[in-house]
Short mmCIF file of C-alpha atoms and ligand atoms in Angstrom, two decimals:
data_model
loop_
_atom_site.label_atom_id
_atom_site.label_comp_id
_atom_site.label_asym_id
_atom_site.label_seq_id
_atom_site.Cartn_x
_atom_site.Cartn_y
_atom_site.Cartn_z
CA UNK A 1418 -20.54 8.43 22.67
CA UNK A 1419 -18.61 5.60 21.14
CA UNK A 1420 -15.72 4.16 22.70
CA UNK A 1421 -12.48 3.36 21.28
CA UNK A 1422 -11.95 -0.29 20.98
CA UNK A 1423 -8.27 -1.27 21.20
CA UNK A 1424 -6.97 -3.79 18.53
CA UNK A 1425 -5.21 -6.82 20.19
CA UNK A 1426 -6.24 -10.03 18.47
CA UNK A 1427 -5.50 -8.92 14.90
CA UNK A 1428 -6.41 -11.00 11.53
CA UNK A 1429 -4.70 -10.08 8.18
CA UNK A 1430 -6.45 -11.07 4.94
CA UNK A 1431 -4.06 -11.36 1.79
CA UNK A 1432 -0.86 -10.83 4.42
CA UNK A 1433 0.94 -13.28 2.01
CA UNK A 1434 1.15 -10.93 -0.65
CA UNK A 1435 3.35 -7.85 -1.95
CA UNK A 1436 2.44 -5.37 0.98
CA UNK A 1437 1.28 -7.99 3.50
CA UNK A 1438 4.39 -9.44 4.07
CA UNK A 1439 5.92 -5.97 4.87
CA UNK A 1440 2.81 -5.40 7.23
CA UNK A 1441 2.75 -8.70 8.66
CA UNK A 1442 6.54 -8.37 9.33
CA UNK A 1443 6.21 -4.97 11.45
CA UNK A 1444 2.91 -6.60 13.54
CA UNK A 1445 5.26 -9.44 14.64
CA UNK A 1446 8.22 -7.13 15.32
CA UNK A 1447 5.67 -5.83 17.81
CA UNK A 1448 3.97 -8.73 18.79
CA UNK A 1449 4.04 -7.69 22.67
CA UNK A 1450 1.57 -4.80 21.96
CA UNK A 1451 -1.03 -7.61 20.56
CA UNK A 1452 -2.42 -10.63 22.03
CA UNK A 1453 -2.61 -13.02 18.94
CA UNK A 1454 -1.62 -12.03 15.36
CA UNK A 1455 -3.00 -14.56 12.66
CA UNK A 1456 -3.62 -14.50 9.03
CA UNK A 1457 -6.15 -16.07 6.42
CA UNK A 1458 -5.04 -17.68 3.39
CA UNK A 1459 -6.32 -19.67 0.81
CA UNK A 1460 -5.07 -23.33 0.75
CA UNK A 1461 -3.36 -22.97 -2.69
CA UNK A 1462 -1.11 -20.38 -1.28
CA UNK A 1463 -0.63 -22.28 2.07
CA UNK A 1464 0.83 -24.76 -0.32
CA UNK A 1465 2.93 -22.87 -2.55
CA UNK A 1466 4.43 -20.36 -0.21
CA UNK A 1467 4.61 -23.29 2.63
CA UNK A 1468 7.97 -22.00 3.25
CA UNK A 1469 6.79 -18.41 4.42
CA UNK A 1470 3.90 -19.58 6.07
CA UNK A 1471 6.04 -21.96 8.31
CA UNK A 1472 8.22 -18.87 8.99
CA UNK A 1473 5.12 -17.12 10.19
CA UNK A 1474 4.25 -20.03 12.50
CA UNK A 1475 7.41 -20.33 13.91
CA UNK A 1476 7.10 -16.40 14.53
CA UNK A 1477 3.96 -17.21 16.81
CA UNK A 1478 1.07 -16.46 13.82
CA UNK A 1479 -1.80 -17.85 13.75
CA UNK A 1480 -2.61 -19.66 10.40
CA UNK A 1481 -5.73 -20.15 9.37
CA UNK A 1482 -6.96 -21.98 5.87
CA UNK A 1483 -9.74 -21.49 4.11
CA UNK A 1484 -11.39 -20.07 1.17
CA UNK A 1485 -11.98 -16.30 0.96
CA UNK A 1486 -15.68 -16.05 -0.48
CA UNK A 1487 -16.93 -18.75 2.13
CA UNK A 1488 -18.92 -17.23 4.82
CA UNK A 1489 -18.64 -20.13 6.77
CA UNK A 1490 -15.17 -20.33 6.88
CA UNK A 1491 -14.56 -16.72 7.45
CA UNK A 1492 -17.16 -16.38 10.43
CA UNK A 1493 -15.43 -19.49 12.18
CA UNK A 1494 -11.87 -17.12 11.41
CA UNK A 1495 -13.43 -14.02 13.19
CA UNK A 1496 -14.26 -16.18 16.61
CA UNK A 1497 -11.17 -15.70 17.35
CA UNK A 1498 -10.11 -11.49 16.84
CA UNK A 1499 -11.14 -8.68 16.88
CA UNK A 1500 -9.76 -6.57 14.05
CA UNK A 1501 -9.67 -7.66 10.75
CA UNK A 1502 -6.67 -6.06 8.54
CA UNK A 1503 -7.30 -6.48 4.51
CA UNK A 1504 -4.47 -6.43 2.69
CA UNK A 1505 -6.21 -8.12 -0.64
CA UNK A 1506 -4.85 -7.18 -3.91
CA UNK A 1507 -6.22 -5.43 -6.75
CA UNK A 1508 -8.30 -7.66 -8.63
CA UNK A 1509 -10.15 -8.98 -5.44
CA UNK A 1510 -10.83 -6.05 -3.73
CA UNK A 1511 -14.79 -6.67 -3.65
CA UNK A 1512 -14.11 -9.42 -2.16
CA UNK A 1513 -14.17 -6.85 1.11
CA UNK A 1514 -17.82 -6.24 0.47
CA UNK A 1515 -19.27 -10.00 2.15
CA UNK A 1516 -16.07 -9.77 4.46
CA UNK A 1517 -16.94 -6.45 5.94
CA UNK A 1518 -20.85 -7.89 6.46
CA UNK A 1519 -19.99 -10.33 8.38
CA UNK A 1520 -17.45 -8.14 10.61
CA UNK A 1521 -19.83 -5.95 11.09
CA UNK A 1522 -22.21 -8.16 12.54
CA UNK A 1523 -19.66 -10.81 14.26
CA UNK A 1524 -20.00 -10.52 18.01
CA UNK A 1525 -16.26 -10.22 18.36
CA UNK A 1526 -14.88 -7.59 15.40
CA UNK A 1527 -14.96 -3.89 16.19
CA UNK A 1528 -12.32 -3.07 14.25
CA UNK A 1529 -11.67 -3.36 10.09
CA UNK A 1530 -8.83 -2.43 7.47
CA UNK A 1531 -10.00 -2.41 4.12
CA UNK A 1532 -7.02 -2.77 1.24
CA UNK A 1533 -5.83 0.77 0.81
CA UNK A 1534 -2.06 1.29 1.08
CA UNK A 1535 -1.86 3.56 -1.96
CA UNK A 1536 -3.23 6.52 -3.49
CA UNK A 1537 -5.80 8.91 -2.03
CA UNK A 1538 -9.35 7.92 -3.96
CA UNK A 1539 -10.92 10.66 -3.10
CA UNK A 1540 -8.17 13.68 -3.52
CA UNK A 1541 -10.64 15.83 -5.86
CA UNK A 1542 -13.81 16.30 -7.76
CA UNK A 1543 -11.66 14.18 -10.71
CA UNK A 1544 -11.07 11.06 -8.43
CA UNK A 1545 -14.17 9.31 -8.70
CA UNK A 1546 -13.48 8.35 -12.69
CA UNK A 1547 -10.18 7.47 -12.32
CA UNK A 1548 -10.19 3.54 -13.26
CA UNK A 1549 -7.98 2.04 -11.12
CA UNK A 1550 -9.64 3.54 -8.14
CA UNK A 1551 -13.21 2.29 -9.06
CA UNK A 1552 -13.25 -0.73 -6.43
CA UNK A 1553 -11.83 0.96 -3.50
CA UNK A 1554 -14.46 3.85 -4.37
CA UNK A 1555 -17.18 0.73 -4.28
CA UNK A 1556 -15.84 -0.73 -1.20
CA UNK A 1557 -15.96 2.70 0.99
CA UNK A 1558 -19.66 3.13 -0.76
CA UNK A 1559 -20.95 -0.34 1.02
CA UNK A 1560 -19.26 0.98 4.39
CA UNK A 1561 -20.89 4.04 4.14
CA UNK A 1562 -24.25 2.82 2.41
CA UNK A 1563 -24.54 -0.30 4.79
CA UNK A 1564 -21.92 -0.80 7.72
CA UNK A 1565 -23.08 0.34 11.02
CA UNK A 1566 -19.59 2.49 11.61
CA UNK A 1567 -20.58 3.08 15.30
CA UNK A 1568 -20.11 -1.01 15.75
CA UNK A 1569 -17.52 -1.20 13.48
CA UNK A 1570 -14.76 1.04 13.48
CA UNK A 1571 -13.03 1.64 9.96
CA UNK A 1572 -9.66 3.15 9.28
CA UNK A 1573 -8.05 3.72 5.89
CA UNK A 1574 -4.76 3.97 5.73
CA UNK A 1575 -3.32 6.04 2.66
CA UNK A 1576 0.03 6.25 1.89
CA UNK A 1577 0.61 7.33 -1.27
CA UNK A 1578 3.06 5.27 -3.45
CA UNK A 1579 5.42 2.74 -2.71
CA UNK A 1580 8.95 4.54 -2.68
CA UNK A 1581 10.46 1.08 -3.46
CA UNK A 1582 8.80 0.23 -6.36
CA UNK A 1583 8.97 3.77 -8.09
CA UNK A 1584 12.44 4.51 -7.64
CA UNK A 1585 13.10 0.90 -8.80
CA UNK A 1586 13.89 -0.74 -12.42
CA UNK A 1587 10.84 -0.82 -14.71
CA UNK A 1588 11.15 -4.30 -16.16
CA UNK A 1589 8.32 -4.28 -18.31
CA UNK A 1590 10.68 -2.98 -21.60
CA UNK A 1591 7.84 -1.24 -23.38
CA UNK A 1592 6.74 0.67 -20.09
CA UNK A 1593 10.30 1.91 -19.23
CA UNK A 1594 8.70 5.91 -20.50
CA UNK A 1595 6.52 5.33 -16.83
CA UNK A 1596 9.56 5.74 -15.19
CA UNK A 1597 12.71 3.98 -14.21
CA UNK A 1598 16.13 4.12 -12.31
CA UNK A 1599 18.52 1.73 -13.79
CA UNK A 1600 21.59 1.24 -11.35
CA UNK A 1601 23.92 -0.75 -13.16
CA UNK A 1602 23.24 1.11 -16.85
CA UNK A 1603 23.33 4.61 -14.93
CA UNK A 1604 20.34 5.30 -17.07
CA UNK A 1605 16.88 7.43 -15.56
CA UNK A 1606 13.55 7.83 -16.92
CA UNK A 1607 12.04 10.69 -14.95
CA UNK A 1608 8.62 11.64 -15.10
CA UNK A 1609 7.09 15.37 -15.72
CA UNK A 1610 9.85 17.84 -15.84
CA UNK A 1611 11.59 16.65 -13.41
CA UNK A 1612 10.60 18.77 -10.63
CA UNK A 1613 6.78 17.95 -9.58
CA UNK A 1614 6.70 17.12 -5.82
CA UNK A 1615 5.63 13.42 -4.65
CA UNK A 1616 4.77 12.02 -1.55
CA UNK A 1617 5.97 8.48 -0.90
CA UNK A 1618 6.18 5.56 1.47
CA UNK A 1619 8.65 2.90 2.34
CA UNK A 1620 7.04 -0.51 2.23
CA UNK A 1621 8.87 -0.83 5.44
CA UNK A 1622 7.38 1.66 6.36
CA UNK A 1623 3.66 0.79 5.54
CA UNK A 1624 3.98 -1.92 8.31
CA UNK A 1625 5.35 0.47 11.05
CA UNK A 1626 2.26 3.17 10.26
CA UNK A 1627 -0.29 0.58 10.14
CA UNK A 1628 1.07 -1.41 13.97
CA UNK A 1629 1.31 3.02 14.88
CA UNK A 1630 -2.38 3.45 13.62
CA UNK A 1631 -3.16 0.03 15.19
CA UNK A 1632 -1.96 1.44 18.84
CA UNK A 1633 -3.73 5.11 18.80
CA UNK A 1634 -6.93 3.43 17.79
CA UNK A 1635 -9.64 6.32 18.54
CA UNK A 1636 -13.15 6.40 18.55
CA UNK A 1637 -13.40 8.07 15.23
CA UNK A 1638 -15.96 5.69 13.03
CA UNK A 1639 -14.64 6.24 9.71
CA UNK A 1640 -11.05 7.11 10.43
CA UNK A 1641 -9.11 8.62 7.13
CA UNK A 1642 -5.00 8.83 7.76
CA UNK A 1643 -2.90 10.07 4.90
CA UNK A 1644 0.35 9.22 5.80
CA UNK A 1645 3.90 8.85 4.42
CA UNK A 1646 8.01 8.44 4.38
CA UNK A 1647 8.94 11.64 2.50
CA UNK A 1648 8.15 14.05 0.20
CA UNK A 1649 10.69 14.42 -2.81
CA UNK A 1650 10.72 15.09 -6.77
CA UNK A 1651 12.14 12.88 -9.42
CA UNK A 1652 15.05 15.35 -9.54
CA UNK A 1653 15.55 14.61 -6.44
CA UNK A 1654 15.60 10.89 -6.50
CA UNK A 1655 18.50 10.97 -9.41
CA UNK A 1656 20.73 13.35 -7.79
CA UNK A 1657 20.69 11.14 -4.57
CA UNK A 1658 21.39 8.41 -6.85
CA UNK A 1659 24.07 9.71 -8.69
CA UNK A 1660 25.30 10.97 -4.77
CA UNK A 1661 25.55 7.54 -3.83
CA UNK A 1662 26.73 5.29 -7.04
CA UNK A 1663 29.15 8.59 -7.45
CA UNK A 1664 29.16 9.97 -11.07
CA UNK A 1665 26.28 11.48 -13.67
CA UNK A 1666 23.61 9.28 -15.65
CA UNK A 1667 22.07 9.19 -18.91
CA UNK A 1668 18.49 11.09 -17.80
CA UNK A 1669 15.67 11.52 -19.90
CA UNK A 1670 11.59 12.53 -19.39
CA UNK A 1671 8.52 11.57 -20.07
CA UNK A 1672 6.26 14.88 -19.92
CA UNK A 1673 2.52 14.59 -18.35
CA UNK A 1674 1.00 15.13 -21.80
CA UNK A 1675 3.65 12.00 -23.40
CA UNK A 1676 2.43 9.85 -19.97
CA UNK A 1677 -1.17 10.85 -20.54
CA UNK A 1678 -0.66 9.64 -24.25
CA UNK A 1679 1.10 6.28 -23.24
CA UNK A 1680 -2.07 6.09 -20.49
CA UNK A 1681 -4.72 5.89 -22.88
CA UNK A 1682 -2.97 3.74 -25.19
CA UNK A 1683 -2.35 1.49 -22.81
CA UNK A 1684 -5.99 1.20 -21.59
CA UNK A 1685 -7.47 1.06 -25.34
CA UNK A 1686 -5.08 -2.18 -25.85
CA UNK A 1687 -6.31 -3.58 -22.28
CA UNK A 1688 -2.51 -3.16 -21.31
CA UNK A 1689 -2.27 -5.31 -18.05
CA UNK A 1690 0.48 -2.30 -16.38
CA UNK A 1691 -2.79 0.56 -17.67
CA UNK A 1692 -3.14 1.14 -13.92
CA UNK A 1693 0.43 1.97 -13.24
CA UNK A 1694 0.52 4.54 -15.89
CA UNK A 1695 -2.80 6.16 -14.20
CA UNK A 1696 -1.40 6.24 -11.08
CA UNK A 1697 2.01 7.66 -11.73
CA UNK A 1698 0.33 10.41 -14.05
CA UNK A 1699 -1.81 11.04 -10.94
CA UNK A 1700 1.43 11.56 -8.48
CA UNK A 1701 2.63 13.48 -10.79
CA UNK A 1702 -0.16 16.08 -11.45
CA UNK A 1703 0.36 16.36 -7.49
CA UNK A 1704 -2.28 14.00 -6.48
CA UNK A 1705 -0.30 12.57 -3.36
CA UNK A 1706 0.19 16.25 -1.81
CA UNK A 1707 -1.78 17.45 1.21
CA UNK A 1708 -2.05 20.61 3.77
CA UNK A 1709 -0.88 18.33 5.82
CA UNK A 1710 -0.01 14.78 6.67
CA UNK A 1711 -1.49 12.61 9.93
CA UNK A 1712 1.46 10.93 11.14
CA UNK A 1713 1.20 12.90 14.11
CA UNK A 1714 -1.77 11.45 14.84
CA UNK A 1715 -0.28 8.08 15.41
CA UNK A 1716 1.83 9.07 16.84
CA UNK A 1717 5.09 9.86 14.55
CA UNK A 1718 6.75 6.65 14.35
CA UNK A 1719 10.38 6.88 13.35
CA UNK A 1720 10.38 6.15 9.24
CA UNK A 1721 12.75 5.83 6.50
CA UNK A 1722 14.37 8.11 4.54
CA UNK A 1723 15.11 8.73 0.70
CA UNK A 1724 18.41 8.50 1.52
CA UNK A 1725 18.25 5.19 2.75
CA UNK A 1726 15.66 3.92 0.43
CA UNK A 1727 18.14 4.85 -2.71
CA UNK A 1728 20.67 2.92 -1.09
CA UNK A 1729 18.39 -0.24 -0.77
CA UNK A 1730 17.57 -0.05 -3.85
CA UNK A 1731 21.52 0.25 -5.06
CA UNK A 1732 22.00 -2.78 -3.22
CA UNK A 1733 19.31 -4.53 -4.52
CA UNK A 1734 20.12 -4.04 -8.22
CA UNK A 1735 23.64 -5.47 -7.70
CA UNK A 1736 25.01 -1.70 -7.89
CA UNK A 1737 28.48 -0.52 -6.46
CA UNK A 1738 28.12 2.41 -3.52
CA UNK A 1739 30.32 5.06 -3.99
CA UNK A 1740 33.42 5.36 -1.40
N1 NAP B 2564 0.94 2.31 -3.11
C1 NAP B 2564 1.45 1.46 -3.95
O1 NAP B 2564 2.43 1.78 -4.65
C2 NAP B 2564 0.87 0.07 -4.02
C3 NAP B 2564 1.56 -0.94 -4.71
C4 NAP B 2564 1.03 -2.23 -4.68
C5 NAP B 2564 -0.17 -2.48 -4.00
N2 NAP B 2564 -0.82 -1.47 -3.36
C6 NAP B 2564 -2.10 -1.72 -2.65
O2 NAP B 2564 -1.88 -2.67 -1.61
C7 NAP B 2564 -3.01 -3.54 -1.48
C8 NAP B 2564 -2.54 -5.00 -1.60
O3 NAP B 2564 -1.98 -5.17 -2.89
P1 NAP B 2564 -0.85 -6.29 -3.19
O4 NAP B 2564 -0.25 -5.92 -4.50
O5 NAP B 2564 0.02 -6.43 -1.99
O6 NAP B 2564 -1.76 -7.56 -3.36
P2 NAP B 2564 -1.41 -8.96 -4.10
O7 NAP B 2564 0.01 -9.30 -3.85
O8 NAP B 2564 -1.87 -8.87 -5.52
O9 NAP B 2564 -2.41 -9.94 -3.37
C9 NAP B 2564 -2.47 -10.01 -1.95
C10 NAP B 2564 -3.15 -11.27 -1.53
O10 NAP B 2564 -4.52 -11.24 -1.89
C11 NAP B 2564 -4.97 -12.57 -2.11
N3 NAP B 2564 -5.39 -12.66 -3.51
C12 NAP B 2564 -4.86 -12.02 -4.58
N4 NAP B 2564 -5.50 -12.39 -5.72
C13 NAP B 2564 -6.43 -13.27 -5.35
C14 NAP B 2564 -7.42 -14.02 -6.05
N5 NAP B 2564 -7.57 -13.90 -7.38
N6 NAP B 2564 -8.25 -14.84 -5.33
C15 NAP B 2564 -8.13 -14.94 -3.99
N7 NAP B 2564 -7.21 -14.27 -3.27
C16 NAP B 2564 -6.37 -13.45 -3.94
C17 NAP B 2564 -3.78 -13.50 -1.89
O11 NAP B 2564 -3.78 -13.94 -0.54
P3 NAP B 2564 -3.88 -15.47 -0.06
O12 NAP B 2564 -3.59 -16.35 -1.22
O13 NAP B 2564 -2.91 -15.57 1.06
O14 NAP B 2564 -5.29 -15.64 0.41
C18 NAP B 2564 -2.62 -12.55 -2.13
O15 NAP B 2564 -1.43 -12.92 -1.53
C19 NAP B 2564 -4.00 -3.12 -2.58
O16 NAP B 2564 -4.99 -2.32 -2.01
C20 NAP B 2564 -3.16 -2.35 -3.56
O17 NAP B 2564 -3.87 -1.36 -4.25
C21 NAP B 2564 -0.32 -0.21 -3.34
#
């Protein structure tokens, strides 16, 4: 039987990113559960975000420059840990592919993240041609296809969307009908009728699963955990906002069959935003709902609520709480 191999020297690739800061924020929070935490960055971004990376330092990380697609410099990285967290974005996903090669035959890593943090890409039979999920879909294929799983131990961590950025302003003008809460115009672009159920997840929170998944580490080899915050409906979302800023907005919606329009415009004009209207069209058809969720499994940290997210998001929009 395999054993479980407990994560303690911990290496984030991509941590200086839009998730990985959240994530590499909660693994220092609990620093005393790991032996070392580092991260990998490229020296362009070592340069331009010098200020964060000193932070990290000064926090006790372990920075570590080099350049992503070198095998050299990667393999002299893993010498040191034993779980590699990916945290890459979008457009260098595949990136994962040489990266989880040479994990999987470095003496030291047992353990390996992929970039997931998002939507389920394999909910149902209609998954696999959805575009936006096509390079996660090739990166569990070479796992599968290639990785010895009983030497390296894989978890994906699914959460669904990011509560933060959905319930947030759309600032791309023309792409306001995917969606948007406007605080200060007290003006709502709600998806579907209103009333489809989604499941979401702080970015906060994304941190505190993944440092919960991190510490019930089992010997499972490929390791799925759908996870998230809440469950709520764009509905929902508004009243608590109106709740809070106290008073009604202007509300309007963009049905599935008008966001399934916009979608395929948007990918026959090579639209950079064409993967945000797939996904939201996806959450709302329901695509982010299970039987059941596996925060149990790790555990059942302590997350965030809509409540609390909606006033975040007041407060970051330069809004006015109510009383
Ligand atoms: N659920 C949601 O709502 C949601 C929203 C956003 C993202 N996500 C998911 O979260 C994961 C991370 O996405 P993200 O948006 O946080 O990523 P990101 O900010 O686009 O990039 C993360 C890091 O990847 C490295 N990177 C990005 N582009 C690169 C390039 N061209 N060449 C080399 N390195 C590059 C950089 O790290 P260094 O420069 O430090 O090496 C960068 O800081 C993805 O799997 C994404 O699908 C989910």
């Amino acid at each position: 039987m395999v054993e479980a191999s407990i994560p303690k020297k911990i290496l984030l690739f991509g941590a200086t990113g839009v998730i990985g800061k959240d994530i590499v924020d909660a693994l220092v929070e609990a620093q005393s559960s790991f032996e070392k935490i580092g991260i990998f960055t490229s020296p362009g971004t070592a340069k331009s975000k010098a200020d964060f990376i000193e932070k990290l330092k000064n926090s006790g990380v372990e920075v570590v420059v080099g350049d992503v697609n070198s095998a050299a410099d990667v393999s002299k990285a893993y010498e040191g840990y034993d779980t590699v967290i990916s945290v890459l974005g979008r457009n260098v996903l595949l990136a994962q592919v040489p990266l989880l090669s040479l994990a999987a035959t470095s003496p030291t890593i047992h353990t390996f993240y992929p970039s997931e943090y998002g939507t389920d890409i394999e909910y149902n039979a209609a998954s696999a041609a959805e575009k936006p999920h096509q390079m996660k879909l090739a990166v569990r294929k070479h796992i599968r296809e290639n990785i010895d799983t009983a030497k390296l131990h894989i978890t994906y961590l699914v959460t669904g969307p990011y509560s933060d950025l959905y319930i947030g302003k759309m600032h791309h003008d023309a792409a306001v009908e995917a969606g948007s809460f406007d605080v200060l115009g007290k003006k709502a672009v709600l998806l579907g009728t209103g009333q489809e159920r989604a499941s979401f997840t702080t970015m906060r929170d994304v941190g505190v699963l993944l440092v919960a998944a991190l510490k019930t580490s089992t010997a499972e080899k490929e390791r799925l955990l759908k996870v998230n915050s809440f469950t709520t409906t764009p509905n929902a979302i508004l009243a608590e906002f109106e709740r809070q800023t106290g008073g009604k907005w202007e509300a309007r919606y963009t049905s599935l069959d008008k966001l399934k329009e916009l979608e395929k415009q948007a990918w026959e004009g090579q639209s950079p935003i064409s993967a945000v209207y797939t996904l939201r069209r996806i959450w709302t058809e329901g695509g982010t709902l299970y039987e059941g969720r596996d925060n149990g499994k790790i555990g059942e940290p302590g997350l965030e609520t809509l409540e609390e997210q909606v006033r975040k998001q007041i407060q970051i929009q330069g809004g006015t709480l109510n009383g």
